[in-house]
Amino acid sequence: MRKKLIWGLALALALTGCGGGPAVAPRVTTAPAEPKSQVAFFFDTVVTMNIYTDDETLLSDAQAECQRYEDLLSKTVEGSDVWNLNHAGGKRIQVSPETREILEKALEYSALSEGAFDITIGACVDLWDFTGEGMGRLPDETALAQAAEKVGWAQIDMDEEGVLLPAGVTIDLGAIAKGYITDRIADFMRQRGVESGFLNFGGNVLAIGGKPDGTDWNIGIQDPRGLQQQAVVGAVPVRDQAVVTSGIYERGFDLDGVRYHHILDTATGWPVQNELAGVSIIAPDAFDADTLSTAVFAMGLEKGTAFIESLDGIEAIFVTREDEVTWTSGLEGRFQPT
Ligand code: ADP
Ligand code: MG
């Protein structure tokens, strides 16, 4: 890659260096030859940034932004908007414009997915506790059934005065916030002059522009069955687009031949058991792609495929538990299966 770029530059110099022809301004690229990279841990996951920039403080400033979003949107950070909503005891409270934007998108996709996607799943998520001590054991069935009774997006009541969540209802933005934040961090970088790079926020991949050499980023679609680390089912070229994957192997455990994973059936609180092992969404932004990856996973292969086909500019790749890979019509000739 480095070699190619250097050769590219050498060729460009050679071409512009030969006299005699009309005076054409050489195409000068301001992007440095190597990206600046940063790996950090935010939002309960690994955050990677690979950005072509000369700006020495860009990545540390971006990390500070990540921290600000974590403090605003985390369910476990006391005093965050989400924590405040979950502890408001049925009172209407004010939230930041960022939180409001996320709640609006969540409600939109809850309706479109007929409730398969629902951020009021929070109490069920807490009982499974996939990120903490709960990993590996089943929750109490009665408690889970009671928590599932509390799920229902229509209970979120938003107006100019603020947001009202009935007492006992708990929201969880785990399926949507990372996508929103990925987009905001990309905007922040574009404002600081970045034209090329990519972000990976725990499976939320966002390409900023194309590669510095002008070609597309080729994004590997990870094998959601997690059989091998880094295994891919194919690749898709993107520029200024997001690729977001949801699957049964991201968080979860196996017990007595059953895979218990973190995408929950909003009717029962139990992990969604359908034919899917994973779904990747390709969309202009990570906010939509993240929300859709969870929603479409919960909808299943047939309904999910029809839903994505009905949306303009959004595509999906599905991997079943039987290892079949299918994709929506807009990826025909573009997705390269391995
Ligand atoms: P990841 O967190 O790996 O990016 P997802 O975007 O699919 O994966 O989000 C899964 C998370 O969303 C869960 O950990 C949980 O917090 C929350 N969640 C689980 N089931 C649902 C659902 N049916 N609707 C909305 N959010 C959900
Ligand atoms: Mg998601």
mmCIF file of C-alpha atoms and ligand atoms in Angstrom:
data_model
loop_
_atom_site.group_PDB
_atom_site.id
_atom_site.type_symbol
_atom_site.label_atom_id
_atom_site.label_comp_id
_atom_site.label_asym_id
_atom_site.label_seq_id
_atom_site.Cartn_x
_atom_site.Cartn_y
_atom_site.Cartn_z
ATOM 1 C CA MET A 1 0.000 0.000 0.000
ATOM 2 C CA ARG A 2 2.766 2.378 0.968
ATOM 3 C CA LYS A 3 4.802 1.250 -1.989
ATOM 4 C CA LYS A 4 1.869 1.757 -4.342
ATOM 5 C CA LEU A 5 1.311 5.252 -3.063
ATOM 6 C CA ILE A 6 4.948 6.173 -3.454
ATOM 7 C CA TRP A 7 4.938 4.769 -6.982
ATOM 8 C CA GLY A 8 1.766 6.725 -7.683
ATOM 9 C CA LEU A 9 3.403 9.918 -6.520
ATOM 10 C CA ALA A 10 6.561 9.183 -8.459
ATOM 11 C CA LEU A 11 4.515 8.640 -11.604
ATOM 12 C CA ALA A 12 2.551 11.836 -11.089
ATOM 13 C CA LEU A 13 5.768 13.779 -10.620
ATOM 14 C CA ALA A 14 7.303 12.193 -13.678
ATOM 15 C CA LEU A 15 4.289 13.074 -15.810
ATOM 16 C CA THR A 16 4.033 16.665 -14.699
ATOM 17 C CA GLY A 17 7.767 17.022 -14.973
ATOM 18 C CA CYS A 18 7.922 16.461 -18.715
ATOM 19 C CA GLY A 19 7.793 19.780 -20.499
ATOM 20 C CA GLY A 20 6.383 20.732 -23.849
ATOM 21 C CA GLY A 21 2.691 20.084 -23.249
ATOM 22 C CA PRO A 22 0.054 22.543 -22.089
ATOM 23 C CA ALA A 23 0.532 23.849 -18.521
ATOM 24 C CA VAL A 24 -1.629 21.566 -16.424
ATOM 25 C CA ALA A 25 -1.525 22.049 -12.677
ATOM 26 C CA PRO A 26 -0.297 18.828 -11.021
ATOM 27 C CA ARG A 27 -2.840 17.112 -8.812
ATOM 28 C CA VAL A 28 -1.368 17.702 -5.402
ATOM 29 C CA THR A 29 -2.567 15.473 -2.616
ATOM 30 C CA THR A 30 -2.308 16.957 0.857
ATOM 31 C CA ALA A 31 -2.972 13.655 2.644
ATOM 32 C CA PRO A 32 0.084 12.201 4.363
ATOM 33 C CA ALA A 33 1.358 8.830 3.168
ATOM 34 C CA GLU A 34 0.531 7.024 6.425
ATOM 35 C CA PRO A 35 -2.614 7.282 8.534
ATOM 36 C CA LYS A 36 -2.583 8.199 12.188
ATOM 37 C CA SER A 37 -4.103 5.351 14.201
ATOM 38 C CA GLN A 38 -5.636 5.105 17.620
ATOM 39 C CA VAL A 39 -7.254 2.238 19.488
ATOM 40 C CA ALA A 40 -9.331 3.056 22.550
ATOM 41 C CA PHE A 41 -12.083 1.561 24.663
ATOM 42 C CA PHE A 42 -15.410 3.369 24.754
ATOM 43 C CA PHE A 43 -19.074 2.362 24.824
ATOM 44 C CA ASP A 44 -18.126 -1.092 26.154
ATOM 45 C CA THR A 45 -16.232 -1.856 22.987
ATOM 46 C CA VAL A 46 -13.052 -1.305 21.002
ATOM 47 C CA VAL A 47 -12.875 1.915 19.017
ATOM 48 C CA THR A 48 -10.365 2.188 16.165
ATOM 49 C CA MET A 49 -9.559 5.318 14.181
ATOM 50 C CA ASN A 50 -7.331 5.307 11.083
ATOM 51 C CA ILE A 51 -7.136 8.800 9.691
ATOM 52 C CA TYR A 52 -4.944 10.468 7.062
ATOM 53 C CA THR A 53 -4.097 13.757 8.688
ATOM 54 C CA ASP A 54 -1.228 16.007 9.703
ATOM 55 C CA ASP A 55 -3.234 17.338 12.627
ATOM 56 C CA GLU A 56 -1.285 16.191 15.687
ATOM 57 C CA THR A 57 -4.143 16.627 18.180
ATOM 58 C CA LEU A 58 -7.009 15.346 16.023
ATOM 59 C CA LEU A 59 -7.179 11.840 17.473
ATOM 60 C CA SER A 60 -6.847 12.884 21.101
ATOM 61 C CA ASP A 61 -9.531 15.550 20.550
ATOM 62 C CA ALA A 62 -11.742 12.889 18.941
ATOM 63 C CA GLN A 63 -11.232 10.704 22.002
ATOM 64 C CA ALA A 64 -12.338 13.559 24.237
ATOM 65 C CA GLU A 65 -15.487 13.797 22.095
ATOM 66 C CA CYS A 66 -16.060 10.047 22.550
ATOM 67 C CA GLN A 67 -15.833 10.541 26.301
ATOM 68 C CA ARG A 68 -18.377 13.376 26.130
ATOM 69 C CA TYR A 69 -20.812 11.130 24.244
ATOM 70 C CA GLU A 70 -20.247 8.270 26.649
ATOM 71 C CA ASP A 71 -21.042 10.557 29.582
ATOM 72 C CA LEU A 72 -24.215 11.694 27.832
ATOM 73 C CA LEU A 73 -25.573 8.384 26.561
ATOM 74 C CA SER A 74 -24.321 5.562 28.766
ATOM 75 C CA LYS A 75 -26.909 3.715 30.776
ATOM 76 C CA THR A 76 -24.414 3.111 33.589
ATOM 77 C CA VAL A 77 -22.856 6.573 33.947
ATOM 78 C CA GLU A 78 -24.725 8.334 36.739
ATOM 79 C CA GLY A 79 -26.088 11.673 35.544
ATOM 80 C CA SER A 80 -26.079 10.772 31.823
ATOM 81 C CA ASP A 81 -29.272 11.582 29.921
ATOM 82 C CA VAL A 82 -30.099 7.880 29.727
ATOM 83 C CA TRP A 83 -29.398 7.311 33.419
ATOM 84 C CA ASN A 84 -31.543 10.356 34.272
ATOM 85 C CA LEU A 85 -34.427 9.078 32.130
ATOM 86 C CA ASN A 86 -34.215 5.613 33.678
ATOM 87 C CA HIS A 87 -34.266 7.142 37.167
ATOM 88 C CA ALA A 88 -36.833 9.913 36.640
ATOM 89 C CA GLY A 89 -39.573 7.921 38.354
ATOM 90 C CA GLY A 90 -42.153 8.779 35.715
ATOM 91 C CA LYS A 91 -41.422 12.525 35.623
ATOM 92 C CA ARG A 92 -40.882 14.440 32.383
ATOM 93 C CA ILE A 93 -37.267 15.635 32.114
ATOM 94 C CA GLN A 94 -35.173 17.650 29.683
ATOM 95 C CA VAL A 95 -32.535 15.892 27.607
ATOM 96 C CA SER A 96 -29.803 17.180 25.283
ATOM 97 C CA PRO A 97 -30.521 17.714 21.567
ATOM 98 C CA GLU A 98 -28.243 14.722 20.842
ATOM 99 C CA THR A 99 -30.311 12.380 23.006
ATOM 100 C CA ARG A 100 -33.522 13.710 21.511
ATOM 101 C CA GLU A 101 -32.237 13.028 17.998
ATOM 102 C CA ILE A 102 -31.408 9.440 18.948
ATOM 103 C CA LEU A 103 -34.787 8.898 20.606
ATOM 104 C CA GLU A 104 -36.567 10.225 17.516
ATOM 105 C CA LYS A 105 -34.675 7.818 15.249
ATOM 106 C CA ALA A 106 -35.324 4.947 17.675
ATOM 107 C CA LEU A 107 -39.055 5.625 17.626
ATOM 108 C CA GLU A 108 -39.082 5.875 13.837
ATOM 109 C CA TYR A 109 -37.460 2.457 13.446
ATOM 110 C CA SER A 110 -39.533 0.916 16.221
ATOM 111 C CA ALA A 111 -42.638 1.751 14.215
ATOM 112 C CA LEU A 112 -41.115 0.626 10.891
ATOM 113 C CA SER A 113 -39.976 -2.694 12.369
ATOM 114 C CA GLU A 114 -43.319 -3.181 14.129
ATOM 115 C CA GLY A 115 -41.574 -3.284 17.483
ATOM 116 C CA ALA A 116 -38.827 -5.792 16.629
ATOM 117 C CA PHE A 117 -36.489 -2.898 17.427
ATOM 118 C CA ASP A 118 -37.338 -1.268 20.741
ATOM 119 C CA ILE A 119 -35.044 0.680 23.092
ATOM 120 C CA THR A 120 -37.409 0.096 26.026
ATOM 121 C CA ILE A 121 -35.849 -3.394 26.111
ATOM 122 C CA GLY A 122 -33.513 -2.065 28.855
ATOM 123 C CA ALA A 123 -34.803 -4.085 31.821
ATOM 124 C CA CYS A 124 -34.415 -7.336 29.850
ATOM 125 C CA VAL A 125 -30.871 -6.390 28.775
ATOM 126 C CA ASP A 126 -30.001 -5.754 32.437
ATOM 127 C CA LEU A 127 -31.198 -9.228 33.459
ATOM 128 C CA TRP A 128 -28.999 -10.883 30.836
ATOM 129 C CA ASP A 129 -26.028 -8.688 31.780
ATOM 130 C CA PHE A 130 -23.935 -9.885 28.837
ATOM 131 C CA THR A 131 -21.183 -7.399 29.591
ATOM 132 C CA GLY A 132 -20.881 -8.208 33.275
ATOM 133 C CA GLU A 133 -21.172 -11.037 35.755
ATOM 134 C CA GLY A 134 -24.308 -12.413 34.088
ATOM 135 C CA MET A 135 -22.314 -13.792 31.150
ATOM 136 C CA GLY A 136 -22.802 -17.535 30.970
ATOM 137 C CA ARG A 137 -25.936 -17.981 33.067
ATOM 138 C CA LEU A 138 -29.620 -17.723 32.215
ATOM 139 C CA PRO A 139 -31.718 -15.025 33.898
ATOM 140 C CA ASP A 140 -34.614 -15.852 36.197
ATOM 141 C CA GLU A 141 -37.537 -16.743 33.914
ATOM 142 C CA THR A 142 -40.223 -14.980 35.928
ATOM 143 C CA ALA A 143 -38.154 -11.816 36.274
ATOM 144 C CA LEU A 144 -37.479 -11.845 32.517
ATOM 145 C CA ALA A 145 -41.170 -12.311 31.710
ATOM 146 C CA GLN A 146 -42.019 -9.374 33.995
ATOM 147 C CA ALA A 147 -39.323 -7.215 32.390
ATOM 148 C CA ALA A 148 -40.658 -8.097 28.925
ATOM 149 C CA GLU A 149 -44.109 -6.884 30.022
ATOM 150 C CA LYS A 150 -42.610 -3.397 30.462
ATOM 151 C CA VAL A 151 -41.288 -3.205 26.881
ATOM 152 C CA GLY A 152 -43.158 -0.889 24.533
ATOM 153 C CA TRP A 153 -41.768 2.049 22.567
ATOM 154 C CA ALA A 154 -45.129 3.828 22.405
ATOM 155 C CA GLN A 155 -44.710 4.593 26.118
ATOM 156 C CA ILE A 156 -41.940 7.100 25.343
ATOM 157 C CA ASP A 157 -43.638 10.485 25.363
ATOM 158 C CA MET A 158 -41.642 13.372 23.895
ATOM 159 C CA ASP A 159 -42.644 17.015 23.575
ATOM 160 C CA GLU A 160 -41.000 20.473 23.802
ATOM 161 C CA GLU A 161 -40.993 20.203 27.581
ATOM 162 C CA GLY A 162 -38.883 17.062 27.571
ATOM 163 C CA VAL A 163 -39.183 13.288 27.643
ATOM 164 C CA LEU A 164 -41.440 11.217 29.839
ATOM 165 C CA LEU A 165 -40.718 7.561 30.482
ATOM 166 C CA PRO A 166 -43.173 5.737 32.751
ATOM 167 C CA ALA A 167 -41.710 4.544 36.054
ATOM 168 C CA GLY A 168 -40.319 1.023 35.718
ATOM 169 C CA VAL A 169 -39.577 1.345 31.995
ATOM 170 C CA THR A 170 -35.855 1.259 31.173
ATOM 171 C CA ILE A 171 -34.241 2.361 27.942
ATOM 172 C CA ASP A 172 -30.982 1.061 26.447
ATOM 173 C CA LEU A 173 -29.311 2.705 23.461
ATOM 174 C CA GLY A 174 -26.853 -0.149 22.835
ATOM 175 C CA ALA A 175 -28.277 -0.820 19.381
ATOM 176 C CA ILE A 176 -28.237 2.754 18.132
ATOM 177 C CA ALA A 177 -25.913 5.126 20.027
ATOM 178 C CA LYS A 178 -22.627 3.845 18.597
ATOM 179 C CA GLY A 179 -23.835 4.543 15.056
ATOM 180 C CA TYR A 180 -24.869 8.057 15.991
ATOM 181 C CA ILE A 181 -21.537 8.729 17.695
ATOM 182 C CA THR A 182 -19.545 7.292 14.773
ATOM 183 C CA ASP A 183 -21.234 9.798 12.437
ATOM 184 C CA ARG A 184 -20.638 12.701 14.819
ATOM 185 C CA ILE A 185 -16.947 11.845 15.199
ATOM 186 C CA ALA A 186 -16.635 11.610 11.394
ATOM 187 C CA ASP A 187 -18.304 15.052 11.065
ATOM 188 C CA PHE A 188 -15.894 16.412 13.652
ATOM 189 C CA MET A 189 -12.962 15.075 11.624
ATOM 190 C CA ARG A 190 -14.288 16.389 8.310
ATOM 191 C CA GLN A 191 -14.621 19.833 9.904
ATOM 192 C CA ARG A 192 -10.957 19.581 10.825
ATOM 193 C CA GLY A 193 -10.105 18.943 7.188
ATOM 194 C CA VAL A 194 -9.988 15.143 7.036
ATOM 195 C CA GLU A 195 -10.750 13.787 3.572
ATOM 196 C CA SER A 196 -9.715 10.176 3.993
ATOM 197 C CA GLY A 197 -9.812 7.589 6.737
ATOM 198 C CA PHE A 198 -12.011 5.125 8.478
ATOM 199 C CA LEU A 199 -13.512 4.563 11.884
ATOM 200 C CA ASN A 200 -14.489 1.261 13.464
ATOM 201 C CA PHE A 201 -16.555 1.685 16.610
ATOM 202 C CA GLY A 202 -17.209 -1.871 17.745
ATOM 203 C CA GLY A 203 -18.381 -3.132 14.361
ATOM 204 C CA ASN A 204 -19.697 0.234 13.181
ATOM 205 C CA VAL A 205 -17.359 0.942 10.271
ATOM 206 C CA LEU A 206 -17.515 4.330 8.599
ATOM 207 C CA ALA A 207 -15.413 5.298 5.588
ATOM 208 C CA ILE A 208 -14.518 8.971 5.295
ATOM 209 C CA GLY A 209 -14.052 9.681 1.598
ATOM 210 C CA GLY A 210 -12.116 7.092 -0.381
ATOM 211 C CA LYS A 211 -8.510 6.000 0.027
ATOM 212 C CA PRO A 212 -5.882 8.707 -0.433
ATOM 213 C CA ASP A 213 -5.054 7.215 -3.844
ATOM 214 C CA GLY A 214 -8.612 7.912 -4.956
ATOM 215 C CA THR A 215 -9.874 4.318 -4.924
ATOM 216 C CA ASP A 216 -12.686 3.003 -2.709
ATOM 217 C CA TRP A 217 -12.174 1.468 0.697
ATOM 218 C CA ASN A 218 -12.705 -2.265 0.499
ATOM 219 C CA ILE A 219 -14.508 -3.283 3.669
ATOM 220 C CA GLY A 220 -14.405 -6.930 4.695
ATOM 221 C CA ILE A 221 -17.735 -8.283 5.934
ATOM 222 C CA GLN A 222 -16.894 -10.243 9.037
ATOM 223 C CA ASP A 223 -18.115 -13.780 9.400
ATOM 224 C CA PRO A 224 -20.728 -13.408 12.151
ATOM 225 C CA ARG A 225 -20.376 -17.060 13.120
ATOM 226 C CA GLY A 226 -17.020 -16.131 14.548
ATOM 227 C CA LEU A 227 -15.511 -19.436 13.522
ATOM 228 C CA GLN A 228 -12.179 -17.803 12.945
ATOM 229 C CA GLN A 229 -10.889 -14.495 14.148
ATOM 230 C CA GLN A 230 -10.862 -12.000 11.296
ATOM 231 C CA ALA A 231 -12.710 -14.385 8.958
ATOM 232 C CA VAL A 232 -14.732 -12.621 6.284
ATOM 233 C CA VAL A 233 -17.593 -13.755 4.046
ATOM 234 C CA GLY A 234 -16.711 -11.176 1.408
ATOM 235 C CA ALA A 235 -15.919 -7.539 0.810
ATOM 236 C CA VAL A 236 -17.706 -4.466 -0.436
ATOM 237 C CA PRO A 237 -16.176 -1.275 -1.842
ATOM 238 C CA VAL A 238 -17.395 1.913 -0.160
ATOM 239 C CA ARG A 239 -16.671 5.617 0.073
ATOM 240 C CA ASP A 240 -18.409 7.987 2.494
ATOM 241 C CA GLN A 241 -20.563 5.095 3.653
ATOM 242 C CA ALA A 242 -21.093 2.987 6.743
ATOM 243 C CA VAL A 243 -20.998 -0.781 7.101
ATOM 244 C CA VAL A 244 -22.476 -2.055 10.356
ATOM 245 C CA THR A 245 -22.772 -5.678 11.455
ATOM 246 C CA SER A 246 -24.979 -7.258 14.132
ATOM 247 C CA GLY A 247 -24.642 -10.898 14.971
ATOM 248 C CA ILE A 248 -25.019 -13.713 17.426
ATOM 249 C CA TYR A 249 -21.298 -13.990 18.153
ATOM 250 C CA GLU A 250 -20.613 -10.412 19.222
ATOM 251 C CA ARG A 251 -21.797 -10.918 22.769
ATOM 252 C CA GLY A 252 -23.227 -14.098 24.207
ATOM 253 C CA PHE A 253 -22.544 -17.661 25.253
ATOM 254 C CA ASP A 254 -23.402 -21.265 24.390
ATOM 255 C CA LEU A 255 -25.290 -23.455 26.820
ATOM 256 C CA ASP A 256 -26.637 -26.940 26.094
ATOM 257 C CA GLY A 257 -26.316 -26.389 22.341
ATOM 258 C CA VAL A 258 -28.170 -23.072 22.333
ATOM 259 C CA ARG A 259 -26.565 -19.763 21.437
ATOM 260 C CA TYR A 260 -27.693 -17.063 23.874
ATOM 261 C CA HIS A 261 -26.799 -13.683 22.340
ATOM 262 C CA HIS A 262 -27.509 -10.025 22.936
ATOM 263 C CA ILE A 263 -30.225 -9.210 20.397
ATOM 264 C CA LEU A 264 -33.443 -9.818 22.245
ATOM 265 C CA ASP A 265 -36.967 -10.638 21.176
ATOM 266 C CA THR A 266 -38.985 -7.647 22.376
ATOM 267 C CA ALA A 267 -42.024 -9.843 23.054
ATOM 268 C CA THR A 268 -40.293 -12.310 25.379
ATOM 269 C CA GLY A 269 -36.923 -10.859 26.442
ATOM 270 C CA TRP A 270 -35.160 -14.034 25.206
ATOM 271 C CA PRO A 271 -32.486 -13.891 22.476
ATOM 272 C CA VAL A 272 -33.943 -13.814 18.970
ATOM 273 C CA GLN A 273 -33.793 -17.325 17.553
ATOM 274 C CA ASN A 274 -34.168 -17.226 13.800
ATOM 275 C CA GLU A 275 -32.183 -18.464 10.802
ATOM 276 C CA LEU A 276 -29.705 -15.584 10.956
ATOM 277 C CA ALA A 277 -26.188 -15.565 12.324
ATOM 278 C CA GLY A 278 -25.601 -11.983 11.280
ATOM 279 C CA VAL A 279 -26.557 -9.078 9.096
ATOM 280 C CA SER A 280 -24.448 -6.235 7.723
ATOM 281 C CA ILE A 281 -26.052 -3.004 6.603
ATOM 282 C CA ILE A 282 -24.473 -0.621 4.092
ATOM 283 C CA ALA A 283 -25.916 2.883 4.322
ATOM 284 C CA PRO A 284 -24.858 6.508 3.805
ATOM 285 C CA ASP A 285 -24.479 6.936 7.557
ATOM 286 C CA ALA A 286 -23.740 4.778 10.587
ATOM 287 C CA PHE A 287 -26.749 6.035 12.554
ATOM 288 C CA ASP A 288 -29.198 4.367 10.147
ATOM 289 C CA ALA A 289 -26.933 1.388 9.578
ATOM 290 C CA ASP A 290 -26.573 0.618 13.297
ATOM 291 C CA THR A 291 -30.285 0.946 14.005
ATOM 292 C CA LEU A 292 -31.135 -1.157 10.972
ATOM 293 C CA SER A 293 -28.573 -3.875 11.702
ATOM 294 C CA THR A 294 -30.322 -4.689 14.965
ATOM 295 C CA ALA A 295 -33.854 -4.129 13.632
ATOM 296 C CA VAL A 296 -33.319 -6.272 10.535
ATOM 297 C CA PHE A 297 -31.605 -9.012 12.519
ATOM 298 C CA ALA A 298 -34.632 -9.185 14.801
ATOM 299 C CA MET A 299 -37.014 -9.208 11.802
ATOM 300 C CA GLY A 300 -35.334 -12.271 10.281
ATOM 301 C CA LEU A 301 -34.154 -13.089 6.752
ATOM 302 C CA GLU A 302 -37.379 -12.854 4.752
ATOM 303 C CA LYS A 303 -38.976 -9.824 6.377
ATOM 304 C CA GLY A 304 -35.598 -8.140 6.788
ATOM 305 C CA THR A 305 -34.708 -8.585 3.103
ATOM 306 C CA ALA A 306 -38.069 -7.172 1.980
ATOM 307 C CA PHE A 307 -37.695 -4.253 4.396
ATOM 308 C CA ILE A 308 -34.208 -3.296 3.137
ATOM 309 C CA GLU A 309 -35.327 -3.650 -0.504
ATOM 310 C CA SER A 310 -38.049 -1.090 0.272
ATOM 311 C CA LEU A 311 -35.505 1.498 1.479
ATOM 312 C CA ASP A 312 -33.597 3.707 -0.994
ATOM 313 C CA GLY A 313 -29.791 3.736 -0.840
ATOM 314 C CA ILE A 314 -29.547 1.034 1.841
ATOM 315 C CA GLU A 315 -28.296 -2.506 1.263
ATOM 316 C CA ALA A 316 -27.769 -5.595 3.391
ATOM 317 C CA ILE A 317 -25.750 -8.796 3.473
ATOM 318 C CA PHE A 318 -27.213 -11.725 5.413
ATOM 319 C CA VAL A 319 -25.369 -14.741 6.768
ATOM 320 C CA THR A 320 -27.495 -17.620 8.024
ATOM 321 C CA ARG A 321 -26.605 -20.097 10.737
ATOM 322 C CA GLU A 322 -26.360 -22.638 7.903
ATOM 323 C CA ASP A 323 -23.582 -20.554 6.363
ATOM 324 C CA GLU A 324 -25.597 -19.228 3.438
ATOM 325 C CA VAL A 325 -24.757 -15.708 2.337
ATOM 326 C CA THR A 326 -27.365 -13.566 0.548
ATOM 327 C CA TRP A 327 -27.482 -9.861 -0.324
ATOM 328 C CA THR A 328 -29.938 -7.253 -1.527
ATOM 329 C CA SER A 329 -30.279 -6.321 -5.213
ATOM 330 C CA GLY A 330 -28.270 -3.075 -5.006
ATOM 331 C CA LEU A 331 -25.143 -5.065 -4.099
ATOM 332 C CA GLU A 332 -25.328 -7.242 -7.212
ATOM 333 C CA GLY A 333 -21.922 -6.980 -8.885
ATOM 334 C CA ARG A 334 -20.597 -4.890 -6.006
ATOM 335 C CA PHE A 335 -20.369 -7.319 -3.099
ATOM 336 C CA GLN A 336 -17.510 -9.756 -3.648
ATOM 337 C CA PRO A 337 -18.161 -13.002 -1.746
ATOM 338 C CA THR A 338 -15.068 -14.966 -0.755
HETATM 339 P P1 ADP B 1 -23.509 -4.164 18.992
HETATM 340 O O1 ADP B 1 -23.809 -3.665 20.363
HETATM 341 O O2 ADP B 1 -22.580 -5.316 18.979
HETATM 342 O O3 ADP B 1 -23.133 -3.078 18.047
HETATM 343 P P2 ADP B 1 -26.243 -4.155 18.070
HETATM 344 O O4 ADP B 1 -26.120 -2.857 17.370
HETATM 345 O O5 ADP B 1 -27.008 -5.189 17.347
HETATM 346 O O6 ADP B 1 -24.844 -4.784 18.429
HETATM 347 O O7 ADP B 1 -26.957 -3.848 19.451
HETATM 348 C C1 ADP B 1 -27.250 -4.835 20.390
HETATM 349 C C2 ADP B 1 -27.593 -4.153 21.688
HETATM 350 O O8 ADP B 1 -28.850 -3.488 21.574
HETATM 351 C C3 ADP B 1 -27.771 -5.101 22.855
HETATM 352 O O9 ADP B 1 -26.560 -5.295 23.537
HETATM 353 C C4 ADP B 1 -28.798 -4.374 23.716
HETATM 354 O O10 ADP B 1 -28.166 -3.348 24.468
HETATM 355 C C5 ADP B 1 -29.680 -3.694 22.689
HETATM 356 N N1 ADP B 1 -30.823 -4.523 22.204
HETATM 357 C C6 ADP B 1 -30.988 -5.874 22.295
HETATM 358 N N2 ADP B 1 -32.105 -6.278 21.669
HETATM 359 C C7 ADP B 1 -32.686 -5.143 21.160
HETATM 360 C C8 ADP B 1 -33.880 -4.905 20.396
HETATM 361 N N3 ADP B 1 -34.690 -5.899 20.032
HETATM 362 N N4 ADP B 1 -34.158 -3.618 20.065
HETATM 363 C C9 ADP B 1 -33.336 -2.604 20.435
HETATM 364 N N5 ADP B 1 -32.213 -2.759 21.137
HETATM 365 C C10 ADP B 1 -31.862 -4.019 21.493
HETATM 366 MG MG MG B 2 -27.271 -1.894 15.964
#
